[in-house]
PDB file of C-alpha atoms and ligand atoms in Angstrom:
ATOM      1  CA  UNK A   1       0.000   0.000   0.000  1.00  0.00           C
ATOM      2  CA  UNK A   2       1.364   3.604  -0.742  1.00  0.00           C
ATOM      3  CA  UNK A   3       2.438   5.818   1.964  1.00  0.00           C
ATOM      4  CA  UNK A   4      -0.864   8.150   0.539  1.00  0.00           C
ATOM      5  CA  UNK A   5      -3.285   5.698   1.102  1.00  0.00           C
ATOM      6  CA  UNK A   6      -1.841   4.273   4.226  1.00  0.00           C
ATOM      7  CA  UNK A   7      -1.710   8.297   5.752  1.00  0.00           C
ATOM      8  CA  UNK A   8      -5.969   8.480   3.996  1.00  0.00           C
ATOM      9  CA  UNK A   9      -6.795   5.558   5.830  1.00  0.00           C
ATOM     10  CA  UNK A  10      -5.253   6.647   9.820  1.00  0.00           C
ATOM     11  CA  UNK A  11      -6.632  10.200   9.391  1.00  0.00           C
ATOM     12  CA  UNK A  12      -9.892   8.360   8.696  1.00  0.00           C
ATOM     13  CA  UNK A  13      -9.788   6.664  11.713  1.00  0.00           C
ATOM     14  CA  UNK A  14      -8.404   9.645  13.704  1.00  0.00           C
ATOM     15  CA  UNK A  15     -12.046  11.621  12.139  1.00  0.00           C
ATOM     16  CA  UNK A  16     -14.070   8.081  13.565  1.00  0.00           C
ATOM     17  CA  UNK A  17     -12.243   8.350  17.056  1.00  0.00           C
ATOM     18  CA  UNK A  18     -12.814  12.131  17.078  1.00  0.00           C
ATOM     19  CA  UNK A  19      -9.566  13.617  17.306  1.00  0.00           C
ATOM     20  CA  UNK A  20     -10.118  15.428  13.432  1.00  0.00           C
ATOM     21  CA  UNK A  21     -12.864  17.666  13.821  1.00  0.00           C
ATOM     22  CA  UNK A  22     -12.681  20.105  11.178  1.00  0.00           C
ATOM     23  CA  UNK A  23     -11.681  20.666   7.442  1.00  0.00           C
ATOM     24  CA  UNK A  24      -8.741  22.562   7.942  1.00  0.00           C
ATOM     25  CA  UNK A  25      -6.726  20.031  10.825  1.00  0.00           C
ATOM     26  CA  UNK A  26      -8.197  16.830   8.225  1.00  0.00           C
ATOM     27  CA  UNK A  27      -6.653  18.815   5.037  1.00  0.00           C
ATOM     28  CA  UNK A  28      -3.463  19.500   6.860  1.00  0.00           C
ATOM     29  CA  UNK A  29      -3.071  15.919   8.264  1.00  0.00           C
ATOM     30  CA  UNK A  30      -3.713  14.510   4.614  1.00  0.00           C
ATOM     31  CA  UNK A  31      -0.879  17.136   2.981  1.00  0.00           C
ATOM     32  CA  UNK A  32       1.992  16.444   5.511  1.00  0.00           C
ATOM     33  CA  UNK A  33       3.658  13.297   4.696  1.00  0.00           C
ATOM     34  CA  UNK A  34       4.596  12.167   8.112  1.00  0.00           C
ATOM     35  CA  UNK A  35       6.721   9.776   6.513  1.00  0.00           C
ATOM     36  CA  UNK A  36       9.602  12.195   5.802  1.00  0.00           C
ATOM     37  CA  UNK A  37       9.488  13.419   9.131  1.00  0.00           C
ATOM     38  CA  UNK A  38      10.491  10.372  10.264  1.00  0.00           C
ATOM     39  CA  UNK A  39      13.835   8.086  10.720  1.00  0.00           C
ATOM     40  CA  UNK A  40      13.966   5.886   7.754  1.00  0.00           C
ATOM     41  CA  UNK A  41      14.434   2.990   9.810  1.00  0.00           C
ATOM     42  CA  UNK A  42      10.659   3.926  10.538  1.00  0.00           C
ATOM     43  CA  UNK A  43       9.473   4.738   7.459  1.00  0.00           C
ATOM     44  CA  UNK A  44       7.085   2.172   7.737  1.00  0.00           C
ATOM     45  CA  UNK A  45       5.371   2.970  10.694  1.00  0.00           C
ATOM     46  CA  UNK A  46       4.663   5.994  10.103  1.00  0.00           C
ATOM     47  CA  UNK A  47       1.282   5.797   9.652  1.00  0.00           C
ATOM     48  CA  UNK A  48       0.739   4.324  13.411  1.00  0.00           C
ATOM     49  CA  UNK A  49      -0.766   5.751  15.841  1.00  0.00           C
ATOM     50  CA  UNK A  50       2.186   6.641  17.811  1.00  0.00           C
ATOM     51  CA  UNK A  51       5.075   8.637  18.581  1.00  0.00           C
ATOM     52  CA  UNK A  52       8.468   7.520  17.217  1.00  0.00           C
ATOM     53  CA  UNK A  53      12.403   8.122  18.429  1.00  0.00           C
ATOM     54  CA  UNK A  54      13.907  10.590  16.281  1.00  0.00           C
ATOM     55  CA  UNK A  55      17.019  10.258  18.412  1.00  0.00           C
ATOM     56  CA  UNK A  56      18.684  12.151  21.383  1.00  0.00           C
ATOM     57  CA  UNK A  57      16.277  10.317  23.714  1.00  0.00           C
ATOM     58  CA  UNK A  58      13.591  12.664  22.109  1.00  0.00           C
ATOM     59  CA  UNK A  59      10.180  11.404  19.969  1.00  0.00           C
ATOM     60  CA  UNK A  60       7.800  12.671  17.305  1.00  0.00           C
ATOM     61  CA  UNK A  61       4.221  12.819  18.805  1.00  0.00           C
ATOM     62  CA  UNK A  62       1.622  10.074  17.779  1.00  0.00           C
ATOM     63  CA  UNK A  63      -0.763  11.854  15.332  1.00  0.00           C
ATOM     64  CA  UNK A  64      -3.975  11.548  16.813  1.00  0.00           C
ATOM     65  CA  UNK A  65      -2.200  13.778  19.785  1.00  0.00           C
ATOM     66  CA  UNK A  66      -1.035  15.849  16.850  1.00  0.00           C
ATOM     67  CA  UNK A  67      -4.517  16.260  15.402  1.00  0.00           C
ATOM     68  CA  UNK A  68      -5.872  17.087  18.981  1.00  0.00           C
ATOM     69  CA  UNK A  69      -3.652  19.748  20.072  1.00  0.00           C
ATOM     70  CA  UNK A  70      -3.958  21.295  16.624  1.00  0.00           C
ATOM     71  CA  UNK A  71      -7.830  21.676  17.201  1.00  0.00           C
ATOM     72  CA  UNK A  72      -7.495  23.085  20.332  1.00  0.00           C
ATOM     73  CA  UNK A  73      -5.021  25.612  19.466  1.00  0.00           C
ATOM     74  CA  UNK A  74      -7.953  26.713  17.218  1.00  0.00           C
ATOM     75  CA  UNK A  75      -5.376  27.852  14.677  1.00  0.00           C
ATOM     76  CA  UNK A  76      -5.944  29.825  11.681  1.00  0.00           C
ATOM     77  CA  UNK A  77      -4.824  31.767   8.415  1.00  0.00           C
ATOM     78  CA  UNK A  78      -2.749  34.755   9.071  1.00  0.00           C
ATOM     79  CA  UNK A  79      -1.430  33.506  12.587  1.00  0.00           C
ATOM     80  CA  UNK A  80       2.080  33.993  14.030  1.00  0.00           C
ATOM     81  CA  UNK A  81       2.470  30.628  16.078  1.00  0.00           C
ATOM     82  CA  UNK A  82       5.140  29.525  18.093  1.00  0.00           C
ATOM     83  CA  UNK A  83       6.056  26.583  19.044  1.00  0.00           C
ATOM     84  CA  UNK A  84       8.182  24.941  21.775  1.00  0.00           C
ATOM     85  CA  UNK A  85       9.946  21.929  21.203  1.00  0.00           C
ATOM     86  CA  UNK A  86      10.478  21.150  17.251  1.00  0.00           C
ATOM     87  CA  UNK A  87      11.615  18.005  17.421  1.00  0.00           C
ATOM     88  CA  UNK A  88      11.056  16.630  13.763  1.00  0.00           C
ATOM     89  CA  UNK A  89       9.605  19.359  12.337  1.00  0.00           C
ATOM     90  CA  UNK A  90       6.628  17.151  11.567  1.00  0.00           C
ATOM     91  CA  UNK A  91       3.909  19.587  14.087  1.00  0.00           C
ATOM     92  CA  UNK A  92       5.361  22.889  12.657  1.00  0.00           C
ATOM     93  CA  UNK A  93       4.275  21.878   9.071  1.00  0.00           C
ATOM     94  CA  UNK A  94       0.936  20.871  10.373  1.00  0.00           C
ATOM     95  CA  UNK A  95       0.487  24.242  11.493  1.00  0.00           C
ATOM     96  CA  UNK A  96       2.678  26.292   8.568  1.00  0.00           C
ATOM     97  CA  UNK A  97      -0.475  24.054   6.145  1.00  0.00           C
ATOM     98  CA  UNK A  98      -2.697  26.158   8.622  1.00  0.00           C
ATOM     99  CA  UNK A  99      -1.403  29.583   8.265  1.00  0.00           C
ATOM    100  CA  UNK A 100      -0.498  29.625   5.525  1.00  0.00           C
ATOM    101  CA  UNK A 101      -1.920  27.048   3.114  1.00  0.00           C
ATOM    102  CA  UNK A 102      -0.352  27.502  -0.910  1.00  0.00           C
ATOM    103  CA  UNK A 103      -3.317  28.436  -2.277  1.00  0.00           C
ATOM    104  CA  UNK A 104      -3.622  32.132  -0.049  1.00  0.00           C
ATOM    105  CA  UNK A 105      -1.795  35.026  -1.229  1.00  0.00           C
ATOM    106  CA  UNK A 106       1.392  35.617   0.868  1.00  0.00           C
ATOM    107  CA  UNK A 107      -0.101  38.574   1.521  1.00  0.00           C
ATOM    108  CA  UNK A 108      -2.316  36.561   4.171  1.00  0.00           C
ATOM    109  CA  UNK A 109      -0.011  34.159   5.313  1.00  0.00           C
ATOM    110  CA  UNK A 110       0.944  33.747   8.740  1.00  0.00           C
ATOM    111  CA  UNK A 111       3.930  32.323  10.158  1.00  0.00           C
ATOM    112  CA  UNK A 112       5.370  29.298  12.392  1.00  0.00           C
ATOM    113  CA  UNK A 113       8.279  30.376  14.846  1.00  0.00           C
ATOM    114  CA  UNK A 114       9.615  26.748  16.636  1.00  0.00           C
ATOM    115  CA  UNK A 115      12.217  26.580  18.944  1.00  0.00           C
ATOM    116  CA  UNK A 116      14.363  23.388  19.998  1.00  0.00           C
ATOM    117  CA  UNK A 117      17.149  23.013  22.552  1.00  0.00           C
ATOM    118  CA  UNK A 118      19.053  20.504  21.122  1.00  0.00           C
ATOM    119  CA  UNK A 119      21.176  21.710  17.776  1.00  0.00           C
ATOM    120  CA  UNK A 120      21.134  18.565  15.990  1.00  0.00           C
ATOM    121  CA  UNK A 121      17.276  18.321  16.342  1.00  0.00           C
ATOM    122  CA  UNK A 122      16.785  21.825  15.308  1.00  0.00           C
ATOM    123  CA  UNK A 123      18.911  20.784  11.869  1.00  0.00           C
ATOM    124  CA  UNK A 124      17.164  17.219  11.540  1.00  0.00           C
ATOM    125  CA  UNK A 125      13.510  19.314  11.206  1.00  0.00           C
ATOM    126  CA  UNK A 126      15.080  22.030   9.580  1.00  0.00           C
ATOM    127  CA  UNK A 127      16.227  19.154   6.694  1.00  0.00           C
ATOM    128  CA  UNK A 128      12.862  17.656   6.973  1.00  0.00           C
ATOM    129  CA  UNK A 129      11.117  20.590   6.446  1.00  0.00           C
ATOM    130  CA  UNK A 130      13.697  21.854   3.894  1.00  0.00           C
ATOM    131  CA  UNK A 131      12.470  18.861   1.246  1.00  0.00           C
ATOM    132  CA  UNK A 132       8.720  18.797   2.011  1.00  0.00           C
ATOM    133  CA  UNK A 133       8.722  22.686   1.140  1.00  0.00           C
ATOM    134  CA  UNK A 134       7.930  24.318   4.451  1.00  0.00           C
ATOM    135  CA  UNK A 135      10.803  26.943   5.012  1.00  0.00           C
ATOM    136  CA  UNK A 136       9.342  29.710   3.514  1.00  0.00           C
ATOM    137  CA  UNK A 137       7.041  29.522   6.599  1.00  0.00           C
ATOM    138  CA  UNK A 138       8.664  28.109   9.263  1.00  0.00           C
ATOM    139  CA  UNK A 139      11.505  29.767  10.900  1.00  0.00           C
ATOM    140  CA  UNK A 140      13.976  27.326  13.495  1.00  0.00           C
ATOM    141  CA  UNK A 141      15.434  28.605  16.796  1.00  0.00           C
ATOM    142  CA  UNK A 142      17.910  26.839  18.827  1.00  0.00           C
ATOM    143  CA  UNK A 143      17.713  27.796  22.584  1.00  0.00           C
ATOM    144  CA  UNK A 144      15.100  27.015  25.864  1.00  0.00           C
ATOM    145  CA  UNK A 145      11.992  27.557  24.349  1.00  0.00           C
ATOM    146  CA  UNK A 146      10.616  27.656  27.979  1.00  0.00           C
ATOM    147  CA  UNK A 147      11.819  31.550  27.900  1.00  0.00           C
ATOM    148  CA  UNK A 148       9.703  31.801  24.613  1.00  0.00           C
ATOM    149  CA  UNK A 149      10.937  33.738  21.783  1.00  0.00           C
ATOM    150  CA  UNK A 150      11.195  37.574  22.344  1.00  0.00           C
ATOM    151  CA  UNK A 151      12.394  38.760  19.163  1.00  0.00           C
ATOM    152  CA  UNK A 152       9.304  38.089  17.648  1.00  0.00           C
ATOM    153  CA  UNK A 153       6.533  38.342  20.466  1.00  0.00           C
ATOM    154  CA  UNK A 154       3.612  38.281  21.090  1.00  0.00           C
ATOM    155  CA  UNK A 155       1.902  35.681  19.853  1.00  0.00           C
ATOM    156  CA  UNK A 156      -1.878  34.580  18.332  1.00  0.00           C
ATOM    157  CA  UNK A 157      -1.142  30.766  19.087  1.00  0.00           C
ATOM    158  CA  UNK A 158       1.285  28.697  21.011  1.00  0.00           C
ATOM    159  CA  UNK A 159       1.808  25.396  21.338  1.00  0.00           C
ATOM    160  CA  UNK A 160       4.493  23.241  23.820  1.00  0.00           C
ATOM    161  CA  UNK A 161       4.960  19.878  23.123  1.00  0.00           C
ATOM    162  CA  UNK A 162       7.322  19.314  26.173  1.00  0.00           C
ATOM    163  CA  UNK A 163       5.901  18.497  29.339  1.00  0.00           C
ATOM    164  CA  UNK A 164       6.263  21.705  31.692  1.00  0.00           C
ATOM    165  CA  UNK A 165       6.139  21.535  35.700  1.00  0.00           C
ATOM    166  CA  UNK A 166       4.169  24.370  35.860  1.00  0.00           C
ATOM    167  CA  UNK A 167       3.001  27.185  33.144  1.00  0.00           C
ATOM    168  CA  UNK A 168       6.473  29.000  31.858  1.00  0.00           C
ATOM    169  CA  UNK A 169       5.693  32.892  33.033  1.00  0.00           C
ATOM    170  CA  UNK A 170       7.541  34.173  30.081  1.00  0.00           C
ATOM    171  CA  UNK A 171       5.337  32.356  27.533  1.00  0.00           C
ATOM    172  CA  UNK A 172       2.036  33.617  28.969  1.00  0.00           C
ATOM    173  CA  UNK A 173       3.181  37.400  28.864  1.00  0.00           C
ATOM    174  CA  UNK A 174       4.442  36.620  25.048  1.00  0.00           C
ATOM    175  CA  UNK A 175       0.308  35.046  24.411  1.00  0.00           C
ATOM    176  CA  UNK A 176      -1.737  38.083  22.415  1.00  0.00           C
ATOM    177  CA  UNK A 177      -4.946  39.210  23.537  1.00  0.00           C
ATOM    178  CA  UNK A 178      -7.230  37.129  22.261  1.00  0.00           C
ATOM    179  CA  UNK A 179      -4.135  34.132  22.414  1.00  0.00           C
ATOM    180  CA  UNK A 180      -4.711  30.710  23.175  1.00  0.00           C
ATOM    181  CA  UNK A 181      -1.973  28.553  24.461  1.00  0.00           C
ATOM    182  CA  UNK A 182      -1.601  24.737  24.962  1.00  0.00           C
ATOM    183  CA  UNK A 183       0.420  23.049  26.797  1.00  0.00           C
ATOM    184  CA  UNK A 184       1.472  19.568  28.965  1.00  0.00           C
ATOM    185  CA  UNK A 185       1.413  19.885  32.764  1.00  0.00           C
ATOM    186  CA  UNK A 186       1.840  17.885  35.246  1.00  0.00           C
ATOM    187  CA  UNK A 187       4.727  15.431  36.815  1.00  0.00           C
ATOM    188  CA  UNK A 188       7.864  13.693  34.303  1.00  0.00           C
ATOM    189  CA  UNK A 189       5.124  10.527  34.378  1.00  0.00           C
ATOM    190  CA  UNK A 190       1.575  12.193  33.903  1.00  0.00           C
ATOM    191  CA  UNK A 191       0.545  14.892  32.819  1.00  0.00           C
ATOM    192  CA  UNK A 192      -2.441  16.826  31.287  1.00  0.00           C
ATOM    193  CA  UNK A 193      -2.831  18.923  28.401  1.00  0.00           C
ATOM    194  CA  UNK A 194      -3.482  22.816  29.823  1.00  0.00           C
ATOM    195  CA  UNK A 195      -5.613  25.235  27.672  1.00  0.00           C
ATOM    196  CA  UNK A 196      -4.249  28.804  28.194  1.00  0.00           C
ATOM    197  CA  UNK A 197      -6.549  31.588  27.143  1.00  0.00           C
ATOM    198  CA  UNK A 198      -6.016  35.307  27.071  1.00  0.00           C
ATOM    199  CA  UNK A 199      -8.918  38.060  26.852  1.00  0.00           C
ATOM    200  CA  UNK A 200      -8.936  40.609  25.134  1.00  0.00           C
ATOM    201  CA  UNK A 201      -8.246  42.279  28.716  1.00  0.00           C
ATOM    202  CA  UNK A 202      -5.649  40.636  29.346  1.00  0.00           C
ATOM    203  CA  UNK A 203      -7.123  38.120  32.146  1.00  0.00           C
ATOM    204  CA  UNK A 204      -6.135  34.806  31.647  1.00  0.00           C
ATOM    205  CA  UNK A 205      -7.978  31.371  32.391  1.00  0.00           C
ATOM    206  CA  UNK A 206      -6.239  28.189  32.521  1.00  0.00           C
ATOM    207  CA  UNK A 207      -8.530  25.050  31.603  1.00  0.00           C
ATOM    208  CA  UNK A 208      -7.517  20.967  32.270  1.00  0.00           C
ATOM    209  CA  UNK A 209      -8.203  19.075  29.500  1.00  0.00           C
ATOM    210  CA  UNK A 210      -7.061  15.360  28.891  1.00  0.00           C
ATOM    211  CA  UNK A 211      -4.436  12.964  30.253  1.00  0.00           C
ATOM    212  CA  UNK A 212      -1.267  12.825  27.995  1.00  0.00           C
ATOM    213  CA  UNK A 213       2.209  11.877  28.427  1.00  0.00           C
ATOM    214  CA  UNK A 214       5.085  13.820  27.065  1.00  0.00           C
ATOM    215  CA  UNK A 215       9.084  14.011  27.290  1.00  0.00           C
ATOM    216  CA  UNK A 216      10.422  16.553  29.908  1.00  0.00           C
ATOM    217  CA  UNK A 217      10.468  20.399  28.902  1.00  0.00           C
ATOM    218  CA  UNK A 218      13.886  21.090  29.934  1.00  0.00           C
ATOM    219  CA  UNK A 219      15.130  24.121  30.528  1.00  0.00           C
ATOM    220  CA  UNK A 220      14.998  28.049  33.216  1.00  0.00           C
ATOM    221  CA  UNK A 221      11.321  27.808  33.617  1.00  0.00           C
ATOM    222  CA  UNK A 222      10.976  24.238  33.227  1.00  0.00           C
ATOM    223  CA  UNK A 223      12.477  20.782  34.815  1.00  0.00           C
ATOM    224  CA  UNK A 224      16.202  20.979  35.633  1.00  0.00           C
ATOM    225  CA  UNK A 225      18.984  19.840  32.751  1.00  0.00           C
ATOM    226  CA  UNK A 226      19.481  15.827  34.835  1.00  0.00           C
ATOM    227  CA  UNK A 227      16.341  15.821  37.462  1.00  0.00           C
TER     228      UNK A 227
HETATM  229  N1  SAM B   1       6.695  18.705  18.036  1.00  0.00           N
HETATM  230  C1  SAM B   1       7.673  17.673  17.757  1.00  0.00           C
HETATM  231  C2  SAM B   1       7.436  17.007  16.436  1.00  0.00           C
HETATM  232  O1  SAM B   1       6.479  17.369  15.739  1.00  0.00           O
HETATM  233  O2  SAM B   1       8.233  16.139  16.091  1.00  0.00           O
HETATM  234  C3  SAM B   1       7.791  16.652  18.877  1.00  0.00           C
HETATM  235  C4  SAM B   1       8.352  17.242  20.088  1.00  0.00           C
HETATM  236  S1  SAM B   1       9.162  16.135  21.183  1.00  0.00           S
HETATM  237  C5  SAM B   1       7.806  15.282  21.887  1.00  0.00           C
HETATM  238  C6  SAM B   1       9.676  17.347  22.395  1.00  0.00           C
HETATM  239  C7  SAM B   1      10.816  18.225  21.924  1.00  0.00           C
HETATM  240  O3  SAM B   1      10.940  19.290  22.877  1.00  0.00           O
HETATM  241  C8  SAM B   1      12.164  17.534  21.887  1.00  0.00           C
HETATM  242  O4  SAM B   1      12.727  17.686  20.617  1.00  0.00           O
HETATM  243  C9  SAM B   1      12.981  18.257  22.958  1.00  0.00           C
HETATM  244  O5  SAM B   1      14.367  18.350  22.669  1.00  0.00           O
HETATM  245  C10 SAM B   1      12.316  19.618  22.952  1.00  0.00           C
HETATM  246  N2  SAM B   1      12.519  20.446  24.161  1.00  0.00           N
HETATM  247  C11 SAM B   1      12.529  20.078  25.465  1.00  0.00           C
HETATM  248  N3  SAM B   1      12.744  21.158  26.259  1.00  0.00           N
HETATM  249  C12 SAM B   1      12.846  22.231  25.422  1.00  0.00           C
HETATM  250  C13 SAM B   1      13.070  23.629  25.621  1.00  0.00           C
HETATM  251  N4  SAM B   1      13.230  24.172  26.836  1.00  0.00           N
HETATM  252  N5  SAM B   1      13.109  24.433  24.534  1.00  0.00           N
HETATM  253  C14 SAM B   1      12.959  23.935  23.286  1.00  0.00           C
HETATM  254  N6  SAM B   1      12.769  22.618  23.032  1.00  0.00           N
HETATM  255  C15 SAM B   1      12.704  21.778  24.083  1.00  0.00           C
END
């Protein structure tokens, strides 16, 4: 069976299991070929349900938890995203297909900042999203994402996909008005997914949503480099 077919057939089930709930999460699941996102010793399980090693103890997410946090970030054209924790590059293209589909003038387009602490990660997606045509809008940032990324704060949308000890401060002053955030909390063995939103007052409202489990988000405002 062809990696197409095999990738129509999971987001099928991911729609039946309800983690694909609209048009624009189903159309960007169907144009990112998880496959090349992947280790090619994997290649073939890429259209499992579940995360992968992509090396430095470190894993792509499963894509159903992909497809969730992508419909709760509520993400649309025109946004400037960031993301913490890049890891294959495979959940920034998700969201560049998002913000900033092909067939929108670049006028419109929105953009996908993604920042990764370890270098050789940050050049694996950067490779991976190099030859499945997502540079132009996605831009890399090696350093401790848990500090956010300044330069070019704040933010409609962002998205960890670390698991955090608590809420990083810095990332909740970079949110917009308006901003959602999502984000892993909880202990290095449980955690659950935390929906961050910000009014147009600036109040924010933190929401527990499901159970997940994550790798550590390591860094100043998150667990210790070793604990
Ligand atoms: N979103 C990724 C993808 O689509 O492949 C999967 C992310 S993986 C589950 C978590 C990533 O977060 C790892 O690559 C890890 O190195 C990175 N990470 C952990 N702490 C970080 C930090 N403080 N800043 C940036 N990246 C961090």
């Amino acid at each position: 069976m062809s990696f197409e077919e095999k990738r129509r057939r999971l987001i099928l089930s991911l729609k039946e299991e309800g983690y694909i709930l609209s048009e624009k999460v189903e159309k960007a699941m169907l144009s990112v070929p998880r496959e090349l996102f992947v280790p090619k010793e994997y290649r073939d399980l890429a259209y499992t349900d579940r995360p992968l090693p992509i090396g430095h103890g470190q894993t792509i997410s499963a894509p159903s938890i992909v497809a969730y946090m992508t419909e709760l970030l509520k993400v649309d054209i025109g946004h400037k995203v960031l993301e913490v924790g890049t890891g294959s590059g495979y959940q920034a293209a998700i969201l560049a297909e998002i913000v900033a589909p092909k067939d929108v003038p670049k006028e419109k387009w929105g953009h996908v900042y993604t920042v990764e602490r370890i270098p050789q990660l940050a050049e694996y997606a950067k490779e991976n999203l190099r030859k499945t045509g997502y540079l132009d809008r996605v831009t890399i940032i090696i350093g401790d994402g848990t500090e956010g990324f300044k330069d070019e704060a704040p933010y409609d949308r962002i998205i960890v996909t670390a698991a955090a000890p608590k809420v990083p401060e810095p990332l909740i002053r970079q949110l917009k008005p308006g901003g959602i955030m999502i984000i892993p909390v909880g202990s290095m063995w449980e955690q659950s997914l935390i929906i961050v939103e910000k009014s147009s007052d600036g109040k924010v409202t933190i929401k527990k949503d499901i159970e997940v489990l994550f790798v550590p988000l390591v860094g100043k405002y998150g667990w210790k480099e070793g604990s």
